[in-house]
mmCIF file of C-alpha atoms in Angstrom:
data_model
loop_
_atom_site.group_PDB
_atom_site.id
_atom_site.type_symbol
_atom_site.label_atom_id
_atom_site.label_comp_id
_atom_site.label_asym_id
_atom_site.label_seq_id
_atom_site.Cartn_x
_atom_site.Cartn_y
_atom_site.Cartn_z
ATOM 1 C CA UNK A 1 16.557 1.206 -4.004
ATOM 2 C CA UNK A 2 19.650 1.332 -6.174
ATOM 3 C CA UNK A 3 19.608 4.754 -7.813
ATOM 4 C CA UNK A 4 21.203 3.325 -10.975
ATOM 5 C CA UNK A 5 18.674 0.551 -11.629
ATOM 6 C CA UNK A 6 15.416 0.976 -13.532
ATOM 7 C CA UNK A 7 12.270 1.054 -11.457
ATOM 8 C CA UNK A 8 8.715 0.596 -12.625
ATOM 9 C CA UNK A 9 6.534 3.699 -12.604
ATOM 10 C CA UNK A 10 4.672 2.240 -9.632
ATOM 11 C CA UNK A 11 7.806 1.608 -7.584
ATOM 12 C CA UNK A 12 9.062 5.077 -8.464
ATOM 13 C CA UNK A 13 5.773 6.592 -7.261
ATOM 14 C CA UNK A 14 6.118 4.678 -3.999
ATOM 15 C CA UNK A 15 9.778 5.613 -3.521
ATOM 16 C CA UNK A 16 9.131 9.299 -4.171
ATOM 17 C CA UNK A 17 6.058 9.311 -1.929
ATOM 18 C CA UNK A 18 8.040 7.768 0.902
ATOM 19 C CA UNK A 19 10.928 10.188 0.399
ATOM 20 C CA UNK A 20 8.604 13.155 0.856
ATOM 21 C CA UNK A 21 6.864 11.322 3.710
ATOM 22 C CA UNK A 22 3.427 11.632 2.180
ATOM 23 C CA UNK A 23 0.530 9.269 2.718
ATOM 24 C CA UNK A 24 -1.279 7.488 -0.080
ATOM 25 C CA UNK A 25 -4.399 9.379 0.993
ATOM 26 C CA UNK A 26 -2.690 12.756 0.653
ATOM 27 C CA UNK A 27 -1.151 11.893 -2.706
ATOM 28 C CA UNK A 28 -4.491 10.578 -3.966
ATOM 29 C CA UNK A 29 -6.136 13.877 -3.005
ATOM 30 C CA UNK A 30 -3.534 15.766 -5.051
ATOM 31 C CA UNK A 31 -4.205 13.642 -8.124
ATOM 32 C CA UNK A 32 -7.985 13.319 -7.756
ATOM 33 C CA UNK A 33 -8.078 9.552 -7.339
ATOM 34 C CA UNK A 34 -8.917 7.141 -4.527
ATOM 35 C CA UNK A 35 -6.216 5.994 -2.095
ATOM 36 C CA UNK A 36 -6.629 2.437 -3.443
ATOM 37 C CA UNK A 37 -5.664 3.685 -6.897
ATOM 38 C CA UNK A 38 -2.320 4.894 -5.531
ATOM 39 C CA UNK A 39 -1.868 1.527 -3.792
ATOM 40 C CA UNK A 40 -2.616 -0.291 -7.058
ATOM 41 C CA UNK A 41 -0.140 1.828 -9.013
ATOM 42 C CA UNK A 42 2.536 1.256 -6.387
ATOM 43 C CA UNK A 43 1.883 -2.501 -6.639
ATOM 44 C CA UNK A 44 2.166 -2.316 -10.439
ATOM 45 C CA UNK A 45 -1.523 -3.213 -10.838
ATOM 46 C CA UNK A 46 -2.101 -0.569 -13.468
ATOM 47 C CA UNK A 47 -0.423 2.732 -14.276
ATOM 48 C CA UNK A 48 -1.459 6.364 -14.169
ATOM 49 C CA UNK A 49 -2.320 8.086 -17.425
ATOM 50 C CA UNK A 50 -0.314 11.033 -18.750
ATOM 51 C CA UNK A 51 -2.306 13.721 -16.944
ATOM 52 C CA UNK A 52 -2.155 11.764 -13.678
ATOM 53 C CA UNK A 53 1.619 11.361 -14.056
ATOM 54 C CA UNK A 54 1.918 15.135 -14.442
ATOM 55 C CA UNK A 55 -0.140 15.678 -11.269
ATOM 56 C CA UNK A 56 1.866 13.047 -9.363
ATOM 57 C CA UNK A 57 5.151 14.622 -10.417
ATOM 58 C CA UNK A 58 3.981 18.097 -9.403
ATOM 59 C CA UNK A 59 2.689 16.883 -6.035
ATOM 60 C CA UNK A 60 5.964 15.116 -5.256
ATOM 61 C CA UNK A 61 8.209 17.828 -6.638
ATOM 62 C CA UNK A 62 9.853 15.686 -9.307
ATOM 63 C CA UNK A 63 10.041 15.902 -13.070
ATOM 64 C CA UNK A 64 7.626 13.924 -15.222
ATOM 65 C CA UNK A 65 10.537 12.301 -17.068
ATOM 66 C CA UNK A 66 12.166 11.310 -13.778
ATOM 67 C CA UNK A 67 8.957 9.665 -12.612
ATOM 68 C CA UNK A 68 8.407 7.819 -15.898
ATOM 69 C CA UNK A 69 12.032 6.699 -16.161
ATOM 70 C CA UNK A 70 12.336 5.566 -12.562
ATOM 71 C CA UNK A 71 14.700 8.256 -11.315
ATOM 72 C CA UNK A 72 14.320 9.152 -7.657
ATOM 73 C CA UNK A 73 15.754 12.266 -5.975
ATOM 74 C CA UNK A 74 18.624 12.074 -3.535
ATOM 75 C CA UNK A 75 16.975 12.168 -0.080
ATOM 76 C CA UNK A 76 19.764 14.411 1.212
ATOM 77 C CA UNK A 77 18.062 17.301 -0.617
ATOM 78 C CA UNK A 78 14.767 16.618 1.159
ATOM 79 C CA UNK A 79 15.979 16.752 4.764
ATOM 80 C CA UNK A 80 13.480 19.462 5.694
ATOM 81 C CA UNK A 81 10.424 17.545 4.483
ATOM 82 C CA UNK A 82 7.691 17.145 7.061
ATOM 83 C CA UNK A 83 6.222 13.792 7.969
ATOM 84 C CA UNK A 84 2.822 15.231 8.904
ATOM 85 C CA UNK A 85 1.144 13.595 5.895
ATOM 86 C CA UNK A 86 2.691 10.144 6.358
ATOM 87 C CA UNK A 87 0.275 7.413 7.432
ATOM 88 C CA UNK A 88 1.764 4.299 5.839
#
């Protein structure tokens, strides 16, 4: 995605999750929701509430404001991230 364009919260969740190579299942376990809930958010079929956004941001290592405003980290800073949790 173009780092200068606005993304929906859902697309930002998906982009950040993919950058850290995490599965929807893993991310859902960090937030306390079902995997399908993550899939729905990423498809813009609903949005997380404020407390869920805070948990998502913490799990993905990004700021709450960055997540809400569609800012994704530069992947060059995440080179050492493991892909052990990636299943999608």
